[in-house]
């Protein structure tokens, strides 16, 4: 199932950080924070501004982004856990 | 009874996901989450913007959409459970 | 007493749904939900937009509408229970 | 003391509804609801819109209006209980 | 110390209403409501609108105004208790 | 360390009112209210309006201002207690 | 990993104030307030205004800024604790 986000939304797949501490201990799942980094799978066409013009997103498919930990809506698509975010929940993108 | 939603609203009929887990066990009704996927039955003509122009919706009749679990108003029409959503409650549409 | 709603308001008289369940049992009054369907008795001239132009309503006198259960203000006019709604509380109108 | 309301405000004197029930019993004062109908004594010149133009009110001096029960500010002028409302608290006017 | 209010603010000195009831009893201080009438001592130049133009106030120095009981900020200037109000807290002015 | 406030902010140093009551008693520190008068040490360049034009502040460096008691953010710069306010927290300036 | 903040955001690294009191006592970590001063590592391209034009930030890479203690989102990048702020959380910048 391929999804097309609406407006200023994007679909993100969380990127798992390596769960090993500096001293080499592998952390069990519950000791890890919810991921904040993700890969953009799909982007919307942007919001309509007051003049009826689309405002294209700054983020494109394939970008890696940092996003705010409590933003977005979790969805499950074909057994995969994804996140639908608004672009305003994206803090920064990882520069090439 | 045929309904015409107002403004940026749409009427959606929830699509039941298959209630069988990976291991083949059929889940009783209470163990299922409220559906998040639906089929668009009718759409409004769009909101008037500040210049008095209609902003047409991105979603059309027949689209399949993912929507936010707690959005919208439940209505019962001719014995059928439907949902009236604002387009802003739609997260993404299922691409062709 | 004839009323003219102001701005984007309309006056609605609730349409009683038939209070008989599928199995033919007549429900006493308290078991019924507050009605959500109504007939439009009068409409305002619309809100002024930022340029001082009226935005006419999508709903006209005589329309049947579905409205949000908790919206609006109840008034009693000549012994009749009516509801003053804003058009934004109207979910959909019943199409011809 | 004559008052001139500011902006989109109006001054209203509540119209007492007849406090007799259908069966002819005169209700003591505490059993009556706070009045919702009133006569407009004075109106403001309207709000300035974003372009600095006044938006004249739809309500004029002498109109009878229904207003929302909990809106407005009670004032006492020359021993008379009046109400200062914003026009947006007026639900409808009684049509001539 | 002379004060110049900023933007859409004004400085008001409360006008004491006569504290004698109709039957001639002088009320002690605690039985009186906080005054709602005042004299305007100074007015600001008005707010800048979206186009950078000042919106002059409807109220001028010397006006008597009714204001909302809980609005404004109390200040003490040269031992005198004054009130800084926004013009939107002014309900009406006393017409000449 | 010299600070340049951003946008519509200003930096204020509270002016201590004389802590002696009318009867000549010097009040200990806890009996005094938080000061509301201050001297402006630095001002921002003003906010950008919707057209991208700066809206210069009404307050300039050196002005004495009255400000709302609970507004602003306290900072300590070189051991000195200062306050960063938005211009909208300034009630009035002391006229020359 | 190099980050590019989105819109009106910036990435800041807190500058540790010297943790020695006037009397020369080194304070343990818990007695220090959370830092409010930081160095700007990266800035976004600015928000789009209503006309679709970018509003460039007043803050540039390398600036030292004071920011509001509870603003922003903490992130950890390559083991370094950073803060993503909106420019509106920046109170002032340290001048030259």
XYZ file of C-alpha atoms in Angstrom:
672
model
C 0.000 0.000 0.000
C 1.506 3.328 -1.096
C 0.449 6.415 0.809
C 0.336 10.072 -0.296
C 0.321 12.432 2.719
C -1.996 15.442 2.596
C -0.967 19.095 2.765
C 2.123 19.755 4.879
C 2.388 16.205 6.164
C 5.110 13.633 5.619
C 5.508 9.946 6.342
C 8.590 8.955 8.261
C 10.145 5.630 9.191
C 12.071 5.827 12.444
C 15.773 5.047 12.162
C 16.912 2.811 15.022
C 19.929 4.248 16.795
C 22.470 1.680 17.840
C 21.411 0.407 21.218
C 24.864 -0.061 22.646
C 26.156 2.260 25.328
C 29.676 3.688 25.295
C 30.877 0.885 27.570
C 29.605 -1.713 25.145
C 26.530 -2.912 27.013
C 23.558 -3.716 24.806
C 20.487 -2.012 26.199
C 17.219 -3.931 26.394
C 14.336 -2.398 24.501
C 12.634 -0.589 27.362
C 15.722 1.375 28.323
C 15.834 3.106 24.940
C 14.118 6.379 24.277
C 11.603 6.620 21.478
C 13.566 7.359 18.277
C 13.811 10.944 17.111
C 15.536 10.334 13.817
C 13.780 9.057 10.731
C 13.823 8.680 6.985
C 11.198 10.494 4.912
C 9.205 8.036 2.791
C 6.646 10.403 1.262
C 5.755 14.090 1.392
C 2.555 16.031 0.761
C 2.180 18.779 -1.827
C 2.222 21.512 0.814
C -0.413 23.719 2.393
C -2.449 26.250 0.478
C -1.572 29.763 1.635
C -4.090 32.608 1.898
C -3.788 33.321 -1.819
C -4.532 29.731 -2.787
C -0.915 28.954 -3.709
C 0.760 25.760 -2.506
C 3.716 26.234 -0.183
C 6.077 23.383 -1.157
C 7.775 21.520 1.685
C 11.448 21.981 2.589
C 11.760 18.263 3.085
C 11.861 15.779 0.214
C 11.538 12.011 -0.062
C 14.718 10.319 1.116
C 15.759 13.047 3.579
C 16.836 12.064 7.067
C 15.137 14.222 9.679
C 15.149 14.815 13.400
C 11.646 15.207 14.725
C 10.051 16.134 17.972
C 9.577 13.086 20.180
C 5.886 13.522 20.906
C 4.730 14.831 17.534
C 2.898 12.941 14.828
C 0.486 10.049 14.577
C 1.616 6.450 14.540
C 0.212 4.266 11.790
C 0.868 0.676 10.777
C 1.090 0.028 7.060
C 1.695 -3.506 5.764
C 3.012 -4.476 9.202
C 5.473 -1.592 9.294
C 5.339 1.092 12.016
C 5.377 4.537 10.458
C 4.744 8.062 11.610
C 2.726 10.789 9.940
C 4.219 14.168 10.866
C 3.465 17.739 9.954
C 6.529 19.486 8.576
C 6.393 21.814 11.583
C 7.212 18.808 13.790
C 10.487 18.379 11.941
C 13.295 20.063 13.847
C 16.123 19.722 11.376
C 17.274 17.627 8.478
C 20.566 15.845 8.305
C 22.678 17.773 5.827
C 24.090 15.760 2.954
C -30.728 9.501 2.392
C -27.899 11.151 0.435
C -25.720 13.650 2.307
C -23.696 16.606 1.012
C -20.973 17.621 3.504
C -20.413 21.331 4.094
C -17.177 23.252 3.479
C -14.027 21.217 4.001
C -15.824 18.180 5.370
C -16.089 14.684 3.968
C -18.112 11.606 4.799
C -16.165 8.418 5.299
C -17.126 4.802 5.786
C -14.595 2.902 7.864
C -12.923 -0.018 6.092
C -12.672 -3.041 8.383
C -9.150 -4.392 8.529
C -8.942 -8.185 8.616
C -9.265 -9.193 12.218
C -6.902 -12.126 12.075
C -3.500 -11.931 13.669
C -0.347 -13.194 11.997
C -0.662 -16.495 13.811
C -4.171 -16.986 12.449
C -6.184 -16.297 15.572
C -9.434 -14.414 14.956
C -9.645 -11.495 17.354
C -12.928 -10.801 19.123
C -14.393 -7.391 18.492
C -13.169 -5.642 21.599
C -9.523 -6.458 20.968
C -9.517 -4.492 17.712
C -8.567 -0.858 17.554
C -11.020 1.596 16.085
C -10.460 1.645 12.311
C -8.261 4.344 10.826
C -8.805 3.567 7.174
C -11.926 4.521 5.292
C -13.542 5.097 1.937
C -14.699 8.609 1.024
C -18.419 8.635 0.204
C -18.946 12.372 -0.295
C -16.925 15.579 -0.155
C -17.813 19.216 0.457
C -17.112 22.038 -1.979
C -14.223 23.365 0.137
C -13.787 26.290 2.471
C -14.034 29.895 1.396
C -10.652 31.580 1.737
C -10.160 35.198 2.790
C -10.840 36.403 -0.745
C -14.134 34.532 -0.954
C -12.733 31.838 -3.273
C -13.437 28.149 -2.617
C -10.405 26.022 -1.847
C -11.264 22.675 -3.447
C -10.433 19.537 -1.456
C -7.491 17.265 -2.271
C -9.666 14.255 -1.605
C -12.370 13.085 -3.988
C -15.270 10.654 -3.744
C -14.033 7.089 -3.883
C -10.584 7.790 -2.370
C -9.304 5.550 0.396
C -7.917 7.608 3.259
C -6.115 7.156 6.563
C -7.545 9.400 9.213
C -6.714 10.340 12.739
C -8.288 7.928 15.198
C -10.043 10.490 17.386
C -11.119 12.986 14.733
C -14.554 13.485 13.276
C -18.158 13.035 14.342
C -19.936 9.710 14.155
C -23.338 9.699 12.483
C -25.762 6.915 11.637
C -27.437 7.165 8.260
C -29.961 4.510 7.174
C -28.542 2.171 9.805
C -24.974 2.614 8.555
C -22.224 3.999 10.821
C -20.395 6.819 9.069
C -17.955 9.515 10.039
C -17.952 13.190 9.135
C -14.352 14.419 9.011
C -12.692 17.691 8.188
C -10.082 17.277 5.476
C -7.460 18.347 8.029
C -8.197 15.110 9.943
C -7.122 13.109 6.910
C -3.502 12.032 7.254
C -2.887 10.520 3.851
C -4.665 8.949 0.957
C -3.904 5.547 -0.473
C -2.168 6.162 -3.764
C -3.684 4.489 -6.826
C -42.601 35.942 16.535
C -40.410 35.712 13.434
C -36.641 35.651 13.958
C -33.799 36.731 11.663
C -30.490 35.101 12.677
C -27.368 37.259 12.621
C -24.237 36.661 10.547
C -23.484 33.009 9.871
C -26.197 31.693 12.166
C -29.276 29.665 11.323
C -32.366 28.592 13.214
C -33.156 24.905 13.154
C -36.071 22.833 14.330
C -35.026 19.325 15.320
C -36.625 16.518 13.314
C -37.705 13.707 15.599
C -36.367 10.358 14.443
C -38.798 7.465 14.870
C -38.405 6.220 18.399
C -38.981 2.572 17.657
C -36.143 0.086 17.711
C -35.645 -2.572 15.058
C -37.461 -5.083 17.221
C -40.477 -2.821 17.465
C -40.113 -1.627 21.017
C -41.096 2.015 21.548
C -38.329 3.722 23.481
C -39.260 6.016 26.360
C -38.047 9.570 25.996
C -34.922 9.337 28.097
C -33.459 6.475 26.121
C -33.299 8.544 22.954
C -30.263 10.538 22.003
C -30.604 14.231 21.429
C -31.657 14.696 17.781
C -28.982 15.520 15.228
C -31.201 16.153 12.222
C -33.175 19.333 11.740
C -35.000 21.568 9.332
C -33.657 25.064 8.658
C -36.266 27.710 9.481
C -34.216 30.865 8.892
C -30.683 31.811 7.871
C -28.504 34.874 8.453
C -27.012 36.995 5.693
C -23.521 35.572 6.274
C -20.385 36.864 7.929
C -18.440 39.849 6.710
C -15.038 38.757 5.429
C -11.852 40.801 5.837
C -12.732 42.942 2.828
C -16.161 43.795 4.181
C -17.986 41.462 1.758
C -20.729 39.134 3.000
C -20.019 35.433 2.628
C -23.434 33.961 1.857
C -24.338 30.700 3.597
C -24.362 27.326 1.852
C -27.550 26.443 3.658
C -30.940 27.919 2.742
C -34.326 28.011 4.408
C -36.062 24.662 4.092
C -32.877 22.553 3.946
C -32.600 19.464 6.113
C -29.275 19.376 7.926
C -27.246 17.124 10.182
C -25.628 19.061 12.960
C -23.183 18.383 15.696
C -24.921 17.112 18.825
C -23.489 19.606 21.282
C -23.418 22.703 19.116
C -25.739 25.662 19.198
C -27.940 27.456 21.711
C -31.426 26.268 22.614
C -34.175 28.874 22.517
C -37.897 28.658 23.031
C -40.015 30.713 20.649
C -43.798 30.709 20.981
C -43.586 27.491 22.986
C -41.494 25.754 20.325
C -37.988 24.434 21.079
C -35.535 25.666 18.467
C -31.798 25.766 18.071
C -29.596 28.625 16.918
C -26.534 27.185 15.186
C -23.543 28.637 13.439
C -23.168 27.243 9.933
C -19.862 25.722 11.030
C -21.849 23.433 13.374
C -23.661 21.978 10.368
C -21.987 18.763 9.244
C -23.887 18.049 6.060
C -27.142 18.758 4.354
C -29.515 16.135 3.054
C -29.225 16.204 -0.713
C -32.391 16.724 -2.731
C -26.669 59.439 31.810
C -26.554 58.556 28.106
C -24.060 55.913 27.025
C -22.351 55.366 23.681
C -21.055 51.773 23.348
C -17.623 51.285 21.789
C -16.833 49.276 18.649
C -19.136 46.328 18.056
C -20.924 46.638 21.379
C -24.560 47.407 22.100
C -26.552 48.230 25.205
C -29.615 46.114 25.811
C -32.446 46.273 28.296
C -33.861 42.842 29.078
C -37.522 42.368 28.181
C -39.368 40.532 30.936
C -41.290 37.543 29.616
C -44.681 37.003 31.248
C -44.056 34.968 34.326
C -47.233 32.927 34.164
C -47.135 29.267 33.235
C -49.618 27.708 30.832
C -51.742 26.566 33.755
C -51.967 30.111 35.050
C -49.688 29.886 38.028
C -47.576 32.998 38.615
C -43.979 31.959 39.107
C -41.977 33.561 41.896
C -38.869 35.368 40.778
C -36.329 32.659 41.437
C -38.102 30.101 39.269
C -37.664 32.214 36.150
C -34.670 31.864 33.890
C -32.530 34.883 33.227
C -34.149 36.731 30.289
C -32.756 36.172 26.814
C -34.763 38.787 24.963
C -33.985 42.470 25.067
C -34.449 45.834 23.453
C -31.430 47.607 21.952
C -30.929 51.038 23.557
C -27.681 52.081 21.871
C -25.180 50.671 19.373
C -21.493 51.294 18.719
C -20.077 52.465 15.412
C -18.685 49.023 14.604
C -15.231 47.492 14.650
C -12.374 48.640 12.470
C -11.446 45.909 9.980
C -7.892 45.192 8.832
C -8.054 48.017 6.300
C -9.128 50.569 8.897
C -12.746 50.654 7.676
C -15.625 50.489 10.149
C -17.893 47.465 9.852
C -21.325 48.857 10.738
C -23.525 46.706 12.978
C -26.496 44.702 11.702
C -28.463 45.744 14.751
C -29.896 49.237 15.204
C -31.347 51.143 18.126
C -34.875 49.957 18.884
C -34.376 46.372 17.606
C -35.552 43.481 19.726
C -32.894 40.807 19.990
C -32.370 37.336 21.398
C -29.012 37.016 23.053
C -26.955 34.295 24.560
C -27.801 33.811 28.225
C -24.297 34.073 29.615
C -22.894 36.750 27.324
C -22.293 40.390 28.108
C -21.513 42.523 31.143
C -24.181 43.754 33.523
C -24.122 47.441 34.341
C -26.400 49.634 36.398
C -27.160 53.045 34.936
C -29.408 55.468 36.814
C -30.782 52.556 38.829
C -31.637 50.543 35.721
C -30.095 47.126 35.059
C -28.654 47.004 31.560
C -26.408 44.708 29.619
C -23.454 45.580 27.389
C -23.165 42.920 24.669
C -20.915 42.409 21.708
C -22.911 41.977 18.512
C -21.498 38.467 18.261
C -23.474 37.584 21.419
C -26.704 38.429 19.596
C -28.264 35.269 18.193
C -31.102 36.750 16.172
C -33.279 39.786 15.920
C -37.045 39.757 16.007
C -38.183 40.491 12.470
C -40.607 43.371 12.134
C 5.079 62.073 36.923
C 3.200 62.254 33.616
C 2.511 58.980 31.810
C 2.008 58.271 28.111
C 0.222 54.936 27.563
C 1.473 52.697 24.760
C -0.526 51.479 21.761
C -4.249 51.028 22.452
C -3.965 51.648 26.183
C -5.441 54.410 28.290
C -5.008 55.557 31.866
C -8.173 55.917 33.876
C -8.925 57.305 37.294
C -11.934 55.591 38.891
C -14.868 57.862 39.658
C -16.332 57.107 43.066
C -20.077 56.539 42.909
C -22.004 58.004 45.837
C -21.987 55.399 48.542
C -25.450 56.091 49.860
C -28.286 53.685 49.224
C -31.742 54.813 48.168
C -32.896 54.701 51.793
C -30.091 57.044 52.830
C -27.813 54.601 54.591
C -24.111 55.252 54.018
C -22.434 52.024 53.033
C -19.125 51.094 54.611
C -16.280 50.586 52.197
C -16.406 46.815 51.922
C -20.048 46.758 50.858
C -19.303 48.761 47.730
C -18.481 47.119 44.436
C -15.251 48.018 42.729
C -15.959 51.114 40.608
C -16.706 50.649 36.929
C -16.781 54.275 35.898
C -13.705 56.376 35.355
C -12.235 59.470 33.799
C -9.659 59.114 31.028
C -6.382 60.853 31.963
C -4.226 59.863 28.992
C -4.533 57.801 25.818
C -2.037 55.986 23.618
C -1.522 56.680 19.930
C -3.316 53.491 18.922
C -2.213 50.121 17.638
C -0.402 49.584 14.363
C -2.610 47.628 11.958
C -1.307 45.053 9.488
C -0.338 47.786 7.037
C 1.689 49.694 9.605
C -0.950 52.416 10.022
C -1.979 53.607 13.474
C -5.612 52.994 14.429
C -6.485 56.026 16.537
C -8.542 55.393 19.677
C -12.252 56.213 19.954
C -11.664 57.542 23.442
C -9.956 60.871 24.143
C -8.497 62.504 27.240
C -11.256 63.789 29.490
C -13.894 61.211 28.439
C -15.873 59.414 31.099
C -15.973 55.689 30.451
C -17.558 52.527 31.797
C -15.101 49.686 31.896
C -15.164 46.027 32.630
C -14.743 45.370 36.347
C -11.867 42.926 36.129
C -9.938 44.468 33.226
C -6.755 46.469 33.377
C -3.706 46.753 35.601
C -3.668 48.811 38.759
C -0.776 51.207 39.158
C 0.065 53.788 41.779
C 1.441 57.079 40.498
C 2.394 59.843 42.933
C 0.230 58.167 45.580
C -2.812 58.053 43.302
C -4.467 54.749 42.341
C -4.901 54.558 38.598
C -5.793 51.887 36.079
C -4.132 51.111 32.761
C -6.777 49.675 30.411
C -6.779 48.527 26.833
C -9.455 50.300 24.824
C -11.111 46.917 24.299
C -11.829 46.837 28.055
C -13.908 49.992 27.705
C -17.572 49.106 27.372
C -19.029 52.521 26.604
C -18.372 56.182 27.020
C -20.719 58.615 28.685
C -22.171 60.735 25.915
C -21.769 64.442 26.402
C 28.623 42.043 27.965
C 26.356 44.165 25.768
C 23.021 42.676 24.707
C 20.887 43.390 21.640
C 17.274 42.279 22.171
C 15.503 40.528 19.289
C 12.344 41.697 17.535
C 9.934 43.613 19.760
C 11.860 42.978 22.965
C 13.593 45.416 25.260
C 15.945 45.113 28.199
C 14.930 46.951 31.330
C 16.633 47.636 34.625
C 14.153 47.987 37.459
C 14.151 51.341 39.210
C 13.957 50.898 42.967
C 11.157 52.939 44.481
C 12.042 54.508 47.815
C 11.326 51.925 50.452
C 10.104 54.309 53.113
C 6.434 54.546 53.997
C 4.645 57.855 54.497
C 5.230 57.602 58.233
C 8.966 57.243 57.716
C 9.369 53.578 58.473
C 11.909 51.796 56.296
C 10.347 48.635 54.943
C 12.347 45.412 54.966
C 12.863 43.833 51.595
C 10.084 41.270 51.719
C 7.390 43.855 52.396
C 8.060 45.612 49.118
C 6.235 44.747 45.946
C 8.233 43.740 42.894
C 9.140 46.962 41.074
C 7.019 48.006 38.108
C 9.108 50.916 36.934
C 12.299 50.534 34.959
C 14.810 52.178 32.669
C 15.190 50.893 29.112
C 18.778 49.793 28.430
C 18.377 48.385 24.927
C 15.623 47.855 22.365
C 15.154 45.450 19.476
C 14.630 46.500 15.864
C 10.940 45.621 15.980
C 8.841 42.789 14.624
C 8.438 42.024 10.949
C 4.828 42.623 9.883
C 2.985 40.521 7.309
C 4.594 42.451 4.462
C 8.108 41.885 5.755
C 8.483 45.466 7.025
C 9.900 46.142 10.483
C 7.549 47.845 12.938
C 9.861 50.097 14.953
C 9.253 50.221 18.707
C 7.595 53.177 20.460
C 10.137 52.900 23.240
C 13.747 54.010 22.887
C 16.907 53.477 24.919
C 16.861 55.659 28.009
C 13.063 55.791 28.394
C 11.522 55.152 31.772
C 8.644 52.699 31.538
C 5.948 51.145 33.681
C 5.561 47.460 32.982
C 3.250 44.705 33.978
C 4.411 43.071 37.186
C 4.412 39.484 35.973
C 5.655 40.008 32.434
C 9.097 39.351 31.048
C 12.013 37.032 31.754
C 14.594 37.732 34.409
C 18.216 37.471 33.365
C 21.467 38.162 35.168
C 24.157 39.936 33.159
C 27.521 40.707 34.720
C 25.952 40.289 38.160
C 23.147 42.731 37.413
C 19.481 41.668 37.520
C 17.727 42.711 34.321
C 14.426 41.966 32.647
C 13.734 41.120 29.014
C 10.246 42.378 28.124
C 8.171 42.419 24.984
C 6.995 45.917 24.152
C 3.426 44.691 24.668
C 4.273 44.207 28.367
C 5.024 47.919 28.668
C 1.989 49.773 29.978
C 3.161 53.359 29.604
C 6.263 55.436 29.397
C 7.082 58.317 31.683
C 6.638 61.470 29.630
C 9.614 63.786 29.499
C 26.418 14.473 11.491
C 25.646 18.006 10.268
C 22.148 19.336 10.857
C 20.181 21.976 8.949
C 17.344 23.391 11.081
C 13.987 23.963 9.390
C 12.165 27.293 9.060
C 12.771 29.702 11.932
C 14.683 27.217 14.045
C 18.297 27.294 15.162
C 20.631 24.843 16.846
C 22.379 26.062 19.947
C 25.104 24.649 22.150
C 24.794 25.842 25.734
C 27.742 27.842 27.035
C 28.665 26.774 30.549
C 28.892 29.715 32.900
C 31.757 29.500 35.354
C 30.516 27.531 38.300
C 32.362 29.438 40.965
C 30.542 31.789 43.280
C 31.869 35.219 44.206
C 33.429 33.814 47.318
C 35.353 31.242 45.324
C 33.370 28.140 46.222
C 32.965 25.679 43.354
C 29.311 24.729 43.088
C 28.386 21.087 42.543
C 26.400 20.405 39.429
C 22.928 20.312 40.941
C 23.210 23.793 42.456
C 23.617 25.393 39.030
C 20.696 26.632 37.005
C 20.177 25.310 33.532
C 22.271 27.490 31.187
C 20.565 30.305 29.335
C 23.459 31.356 27.160
C 24.495 29.489 24.049
C 26.379 29.582 20.783
C 24.458 29.268 17.525
C 25.706 26.306 15.468
C 23.228 26.395 12.595
C 20.215 28.431 11.497
C 17.214 27.704 9.288
C 16.306 29.656 6.176
C 13.416 31.399 7.912
C 9.658 31.022 7.823
C 7.533 31.608 4.760
C 5.295 34.638 5.279
C 1.743 34.930 3.936
C 3.052 35.981 0.514
C 5.345 32.976 0.235
C 8.521 35.010 0.910
C 11.124 33.755 3.374
C 11.711 35.930 6.427
C 15.444 35.557 7.082
C 16.512 35.143 10.716
C 18.126 37.922 12.750
C 20.531 35.418 14.222
C 23.446 33.953 12.279
C 25.809 31.049 12.819
C 28.388 31.902 15.442
C 26.220 34.363 17.398
C 26.036 34.084 21.142
C 22.447 34.244 22.352
C 20.455 34.354 25.560
C 17.433 32.119 25.383
C 14.441 31.381 27.492
C 15.198 28.651 29.993
C 12.281 26.367 29.198
C 12.138 26.802 25.431
C 13.390 24.429 22.790
C 13.874 20.701 22.370
C 16.940 18.877 23.610
C 18.672 16.603 21.154
C 21.838 14.553 21.335
C 24.012 14.582 18.237
C 27.244 12.563 18.133
C 27.192 12.458 21.948
C 26.829 16.226 22.263
C 23.834 17.806 24.013
C 22.298 20.467 21.797
C 19.097 22.477 21.753
C 16.794 23.203 18.852
C 15.134 26.587 19.428
C 12.726 28.716 17.478
C 14.096 32.204 16.931
C 11.196 33.522 19.027
C 12.719 31.733 22.045
C 15.843 33.844 21.684
C 15.693 36.826 24.009
C 18.757 38.729 22.904
C 22.076 38.278 21.213
C 25.388 39.274 22.693
C 26.548 42.324 20.765
C 29.976 42.367 19.179
